[in-house]
PDB file of C-alpha atoms in Angstrom:
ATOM      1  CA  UNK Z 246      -0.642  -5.571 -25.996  1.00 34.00           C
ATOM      2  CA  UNK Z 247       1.561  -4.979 -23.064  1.00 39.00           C
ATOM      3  CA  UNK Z 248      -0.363  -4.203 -20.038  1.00 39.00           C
ATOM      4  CA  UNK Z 249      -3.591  -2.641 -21.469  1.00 40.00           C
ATOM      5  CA  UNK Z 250      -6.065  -2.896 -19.825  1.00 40.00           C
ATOM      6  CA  UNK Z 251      -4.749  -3.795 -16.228  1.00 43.00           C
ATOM      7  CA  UNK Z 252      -5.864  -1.958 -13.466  1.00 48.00           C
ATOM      8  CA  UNK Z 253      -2.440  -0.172 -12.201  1.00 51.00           C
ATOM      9  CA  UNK Z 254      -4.543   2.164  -9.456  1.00 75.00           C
ATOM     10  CA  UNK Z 255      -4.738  -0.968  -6.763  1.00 88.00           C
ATOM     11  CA  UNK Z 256      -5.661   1.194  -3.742  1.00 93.00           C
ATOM     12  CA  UNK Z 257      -3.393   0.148  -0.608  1.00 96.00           C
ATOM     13  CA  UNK Z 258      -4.988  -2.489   1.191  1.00 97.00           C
ATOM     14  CA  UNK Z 259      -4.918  -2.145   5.159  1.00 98.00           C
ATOM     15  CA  UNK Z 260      -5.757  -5.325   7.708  1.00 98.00           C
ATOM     16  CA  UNK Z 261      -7.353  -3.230  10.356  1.00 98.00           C
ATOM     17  CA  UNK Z 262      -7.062  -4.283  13.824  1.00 98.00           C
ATOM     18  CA  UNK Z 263      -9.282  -2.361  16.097  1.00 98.00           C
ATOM     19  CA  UNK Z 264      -9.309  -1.552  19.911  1.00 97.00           C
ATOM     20  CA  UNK Z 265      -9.251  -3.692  23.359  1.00 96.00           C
ATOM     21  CA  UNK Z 266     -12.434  -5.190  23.834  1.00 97.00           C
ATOM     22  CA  UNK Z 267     -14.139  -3.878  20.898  1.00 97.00           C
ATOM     23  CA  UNK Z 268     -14.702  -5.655  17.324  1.00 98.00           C
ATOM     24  CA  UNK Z 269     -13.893  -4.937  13.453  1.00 98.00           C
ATOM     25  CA  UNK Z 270     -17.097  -3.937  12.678  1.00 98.00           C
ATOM     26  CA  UNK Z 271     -17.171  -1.820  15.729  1.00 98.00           C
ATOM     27  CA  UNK Z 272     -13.891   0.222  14.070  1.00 98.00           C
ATOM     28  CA  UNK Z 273     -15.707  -0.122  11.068  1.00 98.00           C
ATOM     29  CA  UNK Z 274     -18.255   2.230  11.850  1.00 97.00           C
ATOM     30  CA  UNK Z 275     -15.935   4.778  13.823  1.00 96.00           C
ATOM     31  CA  UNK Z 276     -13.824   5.264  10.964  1.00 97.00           C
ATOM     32  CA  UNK Z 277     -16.916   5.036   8.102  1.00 96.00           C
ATOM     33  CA  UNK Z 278     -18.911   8.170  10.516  1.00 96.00           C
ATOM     34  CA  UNK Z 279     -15.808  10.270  11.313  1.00 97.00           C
ATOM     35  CA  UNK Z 280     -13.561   9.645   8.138  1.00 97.00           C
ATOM     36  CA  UNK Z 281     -14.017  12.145   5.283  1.00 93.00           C
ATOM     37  CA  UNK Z 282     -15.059  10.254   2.329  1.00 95.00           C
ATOM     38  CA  UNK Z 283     -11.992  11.650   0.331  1.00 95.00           C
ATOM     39  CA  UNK Z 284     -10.100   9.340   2.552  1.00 96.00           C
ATOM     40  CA  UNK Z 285     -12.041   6.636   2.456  1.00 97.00           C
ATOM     41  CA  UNK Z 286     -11.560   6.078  -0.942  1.00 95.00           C
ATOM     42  CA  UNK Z 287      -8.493   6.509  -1.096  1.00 95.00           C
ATOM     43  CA  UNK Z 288      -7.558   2.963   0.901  1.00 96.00           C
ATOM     44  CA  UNK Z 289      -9.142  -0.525   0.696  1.00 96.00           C
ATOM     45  CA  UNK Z 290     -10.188  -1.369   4.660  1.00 98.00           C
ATOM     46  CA  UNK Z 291     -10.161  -5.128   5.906  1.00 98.00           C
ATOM     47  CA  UNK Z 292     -11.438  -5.362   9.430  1.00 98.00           C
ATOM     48  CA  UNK Z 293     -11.079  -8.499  11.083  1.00 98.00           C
ATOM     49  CA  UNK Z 294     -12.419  -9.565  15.158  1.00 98.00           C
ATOM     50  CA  UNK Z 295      -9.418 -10.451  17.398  1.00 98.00           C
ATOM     51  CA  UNK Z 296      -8.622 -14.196  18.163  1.00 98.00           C
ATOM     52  CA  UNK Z 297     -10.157 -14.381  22.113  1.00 97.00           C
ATOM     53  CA  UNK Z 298     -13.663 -13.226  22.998  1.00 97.00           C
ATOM     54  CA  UNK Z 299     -13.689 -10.256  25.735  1.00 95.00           C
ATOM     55  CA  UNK Z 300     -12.502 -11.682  28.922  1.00 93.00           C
ATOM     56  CA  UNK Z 301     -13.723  -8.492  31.309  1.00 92.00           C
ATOM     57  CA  UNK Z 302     -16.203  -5.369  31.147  1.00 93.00           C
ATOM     58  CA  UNK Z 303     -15.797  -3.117  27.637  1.00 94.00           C
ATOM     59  CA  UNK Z 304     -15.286   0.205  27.948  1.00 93.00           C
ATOM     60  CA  UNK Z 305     -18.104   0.761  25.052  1.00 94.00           C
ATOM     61  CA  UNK Z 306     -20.568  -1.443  26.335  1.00 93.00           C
ATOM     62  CA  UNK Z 307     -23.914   0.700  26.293  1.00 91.00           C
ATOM     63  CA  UNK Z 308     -22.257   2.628  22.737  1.00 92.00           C
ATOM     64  CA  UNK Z 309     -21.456   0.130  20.378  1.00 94.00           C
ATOM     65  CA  UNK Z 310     -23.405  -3.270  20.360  1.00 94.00           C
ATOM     66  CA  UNK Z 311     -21.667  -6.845  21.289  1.00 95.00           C
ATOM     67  CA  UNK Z 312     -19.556  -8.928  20.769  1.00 97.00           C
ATOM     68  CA  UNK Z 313     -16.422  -7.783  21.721  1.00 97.00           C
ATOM     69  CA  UNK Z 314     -12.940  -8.994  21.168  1.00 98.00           C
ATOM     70  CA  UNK Z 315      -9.818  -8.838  22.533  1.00 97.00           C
ATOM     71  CA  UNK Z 316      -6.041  -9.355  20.867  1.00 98.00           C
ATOM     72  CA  UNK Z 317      -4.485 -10.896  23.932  1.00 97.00           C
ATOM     73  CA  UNK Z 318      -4.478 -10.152  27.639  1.00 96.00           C
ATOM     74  CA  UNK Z 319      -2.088  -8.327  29.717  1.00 95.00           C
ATOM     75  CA  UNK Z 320      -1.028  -7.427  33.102  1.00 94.00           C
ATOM     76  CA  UNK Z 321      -1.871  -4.275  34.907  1.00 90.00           C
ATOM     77  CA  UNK Z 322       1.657  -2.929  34.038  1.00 90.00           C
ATOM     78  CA  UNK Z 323       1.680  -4.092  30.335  1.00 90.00           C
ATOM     79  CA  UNK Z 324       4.373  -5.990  30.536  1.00 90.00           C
ATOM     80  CA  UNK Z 325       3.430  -9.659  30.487  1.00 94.00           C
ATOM     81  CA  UNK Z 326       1.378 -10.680  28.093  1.00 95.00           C
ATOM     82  CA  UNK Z 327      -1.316 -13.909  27.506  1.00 96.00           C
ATOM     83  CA  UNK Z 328      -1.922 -15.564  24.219  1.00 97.00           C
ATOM     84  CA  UNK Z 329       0.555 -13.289  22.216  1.00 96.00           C
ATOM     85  CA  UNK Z 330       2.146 -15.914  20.179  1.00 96.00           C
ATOM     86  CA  UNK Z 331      -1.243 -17.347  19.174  1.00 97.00           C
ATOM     87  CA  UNK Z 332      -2.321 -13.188  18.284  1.00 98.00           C
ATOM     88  CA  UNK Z 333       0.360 -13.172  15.792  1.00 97.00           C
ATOM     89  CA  UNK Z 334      -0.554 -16.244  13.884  1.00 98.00           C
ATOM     90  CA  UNK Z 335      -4.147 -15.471  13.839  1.00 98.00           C
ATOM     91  CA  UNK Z 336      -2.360 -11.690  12.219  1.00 98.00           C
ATOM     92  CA  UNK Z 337      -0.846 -13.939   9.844  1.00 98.00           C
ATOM     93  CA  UNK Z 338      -3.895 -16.037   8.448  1.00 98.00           C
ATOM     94  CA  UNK Z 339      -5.632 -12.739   8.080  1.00 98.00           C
ATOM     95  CA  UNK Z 340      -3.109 -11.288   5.889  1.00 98.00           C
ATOM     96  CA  UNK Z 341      -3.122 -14.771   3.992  1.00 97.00           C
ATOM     97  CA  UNK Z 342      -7.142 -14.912   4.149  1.00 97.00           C
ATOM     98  CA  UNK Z 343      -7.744 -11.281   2.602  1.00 97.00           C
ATOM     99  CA  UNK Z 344      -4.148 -10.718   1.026  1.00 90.00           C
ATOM    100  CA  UNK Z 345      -2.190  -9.064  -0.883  1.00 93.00           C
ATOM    101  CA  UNK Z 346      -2.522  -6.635   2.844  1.00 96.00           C
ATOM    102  CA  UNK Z 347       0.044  -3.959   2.354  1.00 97.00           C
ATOM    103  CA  UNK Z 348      -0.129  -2.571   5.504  1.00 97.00           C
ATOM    104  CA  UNK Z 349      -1.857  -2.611   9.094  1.00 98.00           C
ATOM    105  CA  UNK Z 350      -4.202   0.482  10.456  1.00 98.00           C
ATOM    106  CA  UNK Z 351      -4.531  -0.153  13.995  1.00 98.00           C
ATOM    107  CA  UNK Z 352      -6.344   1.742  17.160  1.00 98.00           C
ATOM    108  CA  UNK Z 353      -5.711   1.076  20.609  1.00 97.00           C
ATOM    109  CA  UNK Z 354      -4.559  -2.076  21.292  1.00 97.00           C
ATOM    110  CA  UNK Z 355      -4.111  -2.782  17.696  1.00 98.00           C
ATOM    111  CA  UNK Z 356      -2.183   0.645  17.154  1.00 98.00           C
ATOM    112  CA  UNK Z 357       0.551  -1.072  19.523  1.00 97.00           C
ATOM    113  CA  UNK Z 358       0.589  -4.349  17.727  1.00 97.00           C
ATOM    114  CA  UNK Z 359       0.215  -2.387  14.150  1.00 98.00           C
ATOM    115  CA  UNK Z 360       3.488  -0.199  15.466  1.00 98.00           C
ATOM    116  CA  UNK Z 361       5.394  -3.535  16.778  1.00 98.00           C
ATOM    117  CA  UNK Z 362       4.540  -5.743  13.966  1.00 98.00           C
ATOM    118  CA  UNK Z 363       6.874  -4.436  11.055  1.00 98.00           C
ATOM    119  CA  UNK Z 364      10.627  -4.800  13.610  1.00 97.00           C
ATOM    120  CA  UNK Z 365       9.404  -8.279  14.355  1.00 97.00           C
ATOM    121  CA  UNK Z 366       8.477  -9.227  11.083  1.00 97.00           C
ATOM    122  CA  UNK Z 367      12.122  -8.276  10.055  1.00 96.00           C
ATOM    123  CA  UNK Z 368      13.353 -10.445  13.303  1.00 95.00           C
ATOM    124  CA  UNK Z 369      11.688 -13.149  11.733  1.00 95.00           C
ATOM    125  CA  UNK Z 370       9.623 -13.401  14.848  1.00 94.00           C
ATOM    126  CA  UNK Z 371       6.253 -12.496  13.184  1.00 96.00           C
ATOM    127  CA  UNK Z 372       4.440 -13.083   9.866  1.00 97.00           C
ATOM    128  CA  UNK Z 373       7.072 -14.714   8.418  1.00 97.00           C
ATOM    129  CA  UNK Z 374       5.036 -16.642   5.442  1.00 96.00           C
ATOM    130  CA  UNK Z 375       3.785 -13.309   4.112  1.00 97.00           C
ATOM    131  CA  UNK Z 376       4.959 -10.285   2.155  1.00 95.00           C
ATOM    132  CA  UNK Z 377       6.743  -6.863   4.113  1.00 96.00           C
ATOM    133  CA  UNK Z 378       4.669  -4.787   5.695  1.00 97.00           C
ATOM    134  CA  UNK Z 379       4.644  -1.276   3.838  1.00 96.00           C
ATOM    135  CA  UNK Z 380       2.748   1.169   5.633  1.00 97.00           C
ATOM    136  CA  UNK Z 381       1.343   1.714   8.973  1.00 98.00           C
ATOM    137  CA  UNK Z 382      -1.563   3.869   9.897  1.00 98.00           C
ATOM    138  CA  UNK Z 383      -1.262   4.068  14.097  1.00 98.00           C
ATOM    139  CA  UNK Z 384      -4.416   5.586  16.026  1.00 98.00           C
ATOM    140  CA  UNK Z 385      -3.540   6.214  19.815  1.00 97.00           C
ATOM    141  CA  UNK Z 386      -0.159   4.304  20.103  1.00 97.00           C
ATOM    142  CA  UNK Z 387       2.377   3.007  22.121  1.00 97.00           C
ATOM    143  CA  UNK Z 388       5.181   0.701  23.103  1.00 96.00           C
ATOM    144  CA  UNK Z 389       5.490  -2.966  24.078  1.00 96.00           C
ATOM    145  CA  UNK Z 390       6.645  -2.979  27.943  1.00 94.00           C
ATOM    146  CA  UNK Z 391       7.923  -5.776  28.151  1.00 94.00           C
ATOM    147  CA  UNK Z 392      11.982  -5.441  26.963  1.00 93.00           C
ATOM    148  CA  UNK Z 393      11.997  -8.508  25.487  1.00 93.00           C
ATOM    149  CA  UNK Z 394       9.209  -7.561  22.524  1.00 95.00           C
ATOM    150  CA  UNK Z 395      10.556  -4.055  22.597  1.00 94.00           C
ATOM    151  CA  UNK Z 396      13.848  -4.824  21.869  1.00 93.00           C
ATOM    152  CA  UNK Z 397      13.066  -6.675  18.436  1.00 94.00           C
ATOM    153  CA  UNK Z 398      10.355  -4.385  17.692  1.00 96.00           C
ATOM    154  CA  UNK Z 399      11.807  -1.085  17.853  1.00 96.00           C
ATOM    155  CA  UNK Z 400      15.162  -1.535  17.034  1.00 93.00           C
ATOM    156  CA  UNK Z 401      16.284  -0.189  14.192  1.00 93.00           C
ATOM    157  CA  UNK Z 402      14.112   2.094  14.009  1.00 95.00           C
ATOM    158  CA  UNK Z 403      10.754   1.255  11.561  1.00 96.00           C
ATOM    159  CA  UNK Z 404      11.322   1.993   8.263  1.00 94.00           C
ATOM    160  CA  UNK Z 405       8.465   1.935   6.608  1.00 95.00           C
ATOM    161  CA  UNK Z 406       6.153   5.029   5.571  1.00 97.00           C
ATOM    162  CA  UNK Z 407       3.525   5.715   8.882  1.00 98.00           C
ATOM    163  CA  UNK Z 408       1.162   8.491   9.924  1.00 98.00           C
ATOM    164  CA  UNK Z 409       0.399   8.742  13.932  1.00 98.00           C
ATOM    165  CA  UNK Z 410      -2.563  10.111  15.301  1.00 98.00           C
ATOM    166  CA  UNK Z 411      -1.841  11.579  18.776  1.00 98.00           C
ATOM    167  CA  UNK Z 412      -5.125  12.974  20.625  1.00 97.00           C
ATOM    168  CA  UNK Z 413      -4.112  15.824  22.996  1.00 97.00           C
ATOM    169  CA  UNK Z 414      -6.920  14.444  25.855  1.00 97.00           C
ATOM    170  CA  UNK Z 415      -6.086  11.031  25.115  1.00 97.00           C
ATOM    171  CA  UNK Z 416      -4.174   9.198  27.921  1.00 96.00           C
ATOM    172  CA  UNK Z 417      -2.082   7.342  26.183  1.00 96.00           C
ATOM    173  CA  UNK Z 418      -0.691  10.200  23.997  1.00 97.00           C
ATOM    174  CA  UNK Z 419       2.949  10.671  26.173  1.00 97.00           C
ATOM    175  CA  UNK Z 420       3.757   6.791  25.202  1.00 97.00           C
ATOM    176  CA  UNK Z 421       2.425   7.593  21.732  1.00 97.00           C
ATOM    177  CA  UNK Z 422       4.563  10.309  21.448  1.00 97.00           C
ATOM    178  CA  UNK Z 423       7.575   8.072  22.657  1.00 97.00           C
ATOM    179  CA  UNK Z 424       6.721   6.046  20.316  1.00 97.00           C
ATOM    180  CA  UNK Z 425       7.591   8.168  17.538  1.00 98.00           C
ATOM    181  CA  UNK Z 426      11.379   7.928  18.330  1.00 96.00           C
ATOM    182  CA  UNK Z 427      11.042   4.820  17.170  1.00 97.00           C
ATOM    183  CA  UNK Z 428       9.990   5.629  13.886  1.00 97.00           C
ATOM    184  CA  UNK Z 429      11.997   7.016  10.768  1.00 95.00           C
ATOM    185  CA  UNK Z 430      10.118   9.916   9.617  1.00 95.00           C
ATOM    186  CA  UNK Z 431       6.791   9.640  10.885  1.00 97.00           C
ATOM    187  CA  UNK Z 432       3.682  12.074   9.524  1.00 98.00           C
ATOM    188  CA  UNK Z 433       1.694  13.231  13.061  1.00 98.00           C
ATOM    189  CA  UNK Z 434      -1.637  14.595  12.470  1.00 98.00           C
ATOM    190  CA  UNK Z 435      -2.383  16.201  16.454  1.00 97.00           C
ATOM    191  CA  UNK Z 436      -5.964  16.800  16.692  1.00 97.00           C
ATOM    192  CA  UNK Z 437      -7.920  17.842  20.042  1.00 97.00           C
ATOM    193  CA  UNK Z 438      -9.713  14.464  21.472  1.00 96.00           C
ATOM    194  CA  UNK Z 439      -8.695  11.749  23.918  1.00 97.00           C
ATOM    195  CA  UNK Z 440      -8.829   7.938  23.021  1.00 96.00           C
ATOM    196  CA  UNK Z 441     -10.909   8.005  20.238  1.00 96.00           C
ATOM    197  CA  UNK Z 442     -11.301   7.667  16.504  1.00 95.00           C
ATOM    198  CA  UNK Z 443     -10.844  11.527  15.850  1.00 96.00           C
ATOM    199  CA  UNK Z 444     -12.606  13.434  12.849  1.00 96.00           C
ATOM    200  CA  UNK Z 445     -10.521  15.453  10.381  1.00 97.00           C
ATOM    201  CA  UNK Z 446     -10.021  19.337  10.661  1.00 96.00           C
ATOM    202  CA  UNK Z 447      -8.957  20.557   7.228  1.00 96.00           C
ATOM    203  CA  UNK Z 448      -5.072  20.804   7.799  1.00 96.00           C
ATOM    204  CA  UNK Z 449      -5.357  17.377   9.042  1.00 97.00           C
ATOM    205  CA  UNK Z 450      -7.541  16.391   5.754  1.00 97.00           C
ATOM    206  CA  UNK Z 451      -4.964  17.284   4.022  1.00 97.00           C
ATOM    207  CA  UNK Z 452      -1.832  16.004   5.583  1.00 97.00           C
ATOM    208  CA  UNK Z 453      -3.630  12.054   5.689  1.00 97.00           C
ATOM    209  CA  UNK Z 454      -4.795  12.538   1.997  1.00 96.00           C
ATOM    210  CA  UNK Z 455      -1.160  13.582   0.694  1.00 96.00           C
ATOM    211  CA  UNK Z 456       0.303  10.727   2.719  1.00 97.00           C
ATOM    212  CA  UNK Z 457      -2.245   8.601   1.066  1.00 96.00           C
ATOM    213  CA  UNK Z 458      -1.442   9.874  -2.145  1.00 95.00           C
ATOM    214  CA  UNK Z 459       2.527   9.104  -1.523  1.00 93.00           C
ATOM    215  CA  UNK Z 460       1.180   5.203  -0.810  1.00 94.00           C
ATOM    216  CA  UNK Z 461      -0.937   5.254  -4.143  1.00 94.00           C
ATOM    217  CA  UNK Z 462       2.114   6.081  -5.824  1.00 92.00           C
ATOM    218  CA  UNK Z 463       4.356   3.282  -4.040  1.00 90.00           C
ATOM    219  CA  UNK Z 464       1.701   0.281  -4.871  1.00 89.00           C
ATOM    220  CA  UNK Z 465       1.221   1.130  -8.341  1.00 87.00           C
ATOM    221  CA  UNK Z 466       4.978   1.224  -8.594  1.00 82.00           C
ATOM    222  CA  UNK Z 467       5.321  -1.879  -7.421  1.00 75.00           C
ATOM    223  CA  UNK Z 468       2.250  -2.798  -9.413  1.00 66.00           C
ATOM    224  CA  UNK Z 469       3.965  -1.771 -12.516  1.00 65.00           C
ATOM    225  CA  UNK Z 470       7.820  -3.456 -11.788  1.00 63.00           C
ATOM    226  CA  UNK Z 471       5.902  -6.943 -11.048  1.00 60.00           C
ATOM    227  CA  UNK Z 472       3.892  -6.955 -14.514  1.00 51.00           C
ATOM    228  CA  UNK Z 473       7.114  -5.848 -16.507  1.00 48.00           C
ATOM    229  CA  UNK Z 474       9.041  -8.543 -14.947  1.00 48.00           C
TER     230      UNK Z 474
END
């Protein structure tokens, strides 16, 4: 019968790790309200609350309902971190829990660890009991400060296929933009907001769909090689 019958159109799945001090189902509904539907179903979405309750004031209390979460804590300077070790084996169970993940869509402070996570995984510093991240989706980026994470994370340069929003008002879009450097041929979809979830203008539509479409291709692919073998 060969492989009749098998569903070869797996959509990618992405672990989604949302902002500082906000929750998964808090991303949840700023992507499901401001997403076009055409991209929407073109990507399976896991969204998962970060390891530590909110240890300080969120910047969307009075918009989006408690609790909040928060990935680990920081200094003022971002360059010391709290609790990091324990974030990246809580990353790990979720991409065990809700596996196979083939890649990580991140905002805020989960766009940094989204963009950091694929050069440490190759260090062997980071989810080492699960498969390669693929693909990256990175929503108002930026760098680890402190050298020692950067230096593992960022170097070589990330292989692996990424788009990049970068939000012209957004403060954090001149380390986003660094961040780019970092990356082998990155897709960057500029659109006018500041640190936000942003809606798509039809260029943009377009761009994120066809860089979808180049994932599809790469999953069934692999799909395909793994049933024949």
């Amino acid at each position: 019968m060969g492989s009749e019958g098998i569903d070869h159109q797996r959509k990618p799945r992405f672990l989604c790790l949302h902002g500082f001090r906000t929750s998964g189902e808090i991303l949840k509904k700023q992507l499901t309200t401001k997403w076009h539907q055409s991209v929407l179903e073109k990507i399976d979405l896991v969204y998962v609350d970060a390891p530590f309750p909110c240890q300080g004031k969120s910047e969307v209390e009075g918009i989006f309902d408690p609790p909040y979460y928060e990935w680990f804590q920081f200094n003022k300077e971002f360059s010391e971190y709290q609790n990091f070790d324990k974030c990246l084996a809580y990353i790990e169970e979720c991409f065990i829990k809700h596996g196979p993940i083939d890649g990580l869509l991140g905002f805020s402070q989960g766009a940094i660890l989204s963009a950091a996570l694929p050069g440490l995984q190759q260090k062997g510093i980071a989810l080492t009991k699960v498969p390669k991240i693929k693909f990256l989706i990175i929503i108002s980026g930026a760098k680890f400060r402190n050298q020692s994470i950067a230096d593992k994370a960022y170097s070589p340069p990330v292989q692996c296929p990424s788009v990049h929003f970068l939000g012209e008002m957004d403060f954090l879009k001149p380390h986003g933009t660094e961040l780019l450097e970092s990356f082998k041929d990155p897709v960057v979809i500029h659109h006018p907001k500041g640190h936000t979830i942003p809606r798509f203008d039809e260029r943009n539509l377009e761009m994120m769909k066809s860089f979808l479409e180049k994932l599809q291709k790469e999953v069934t692919t692999s799909r395909q090689e793994n049933i024949s073998l």
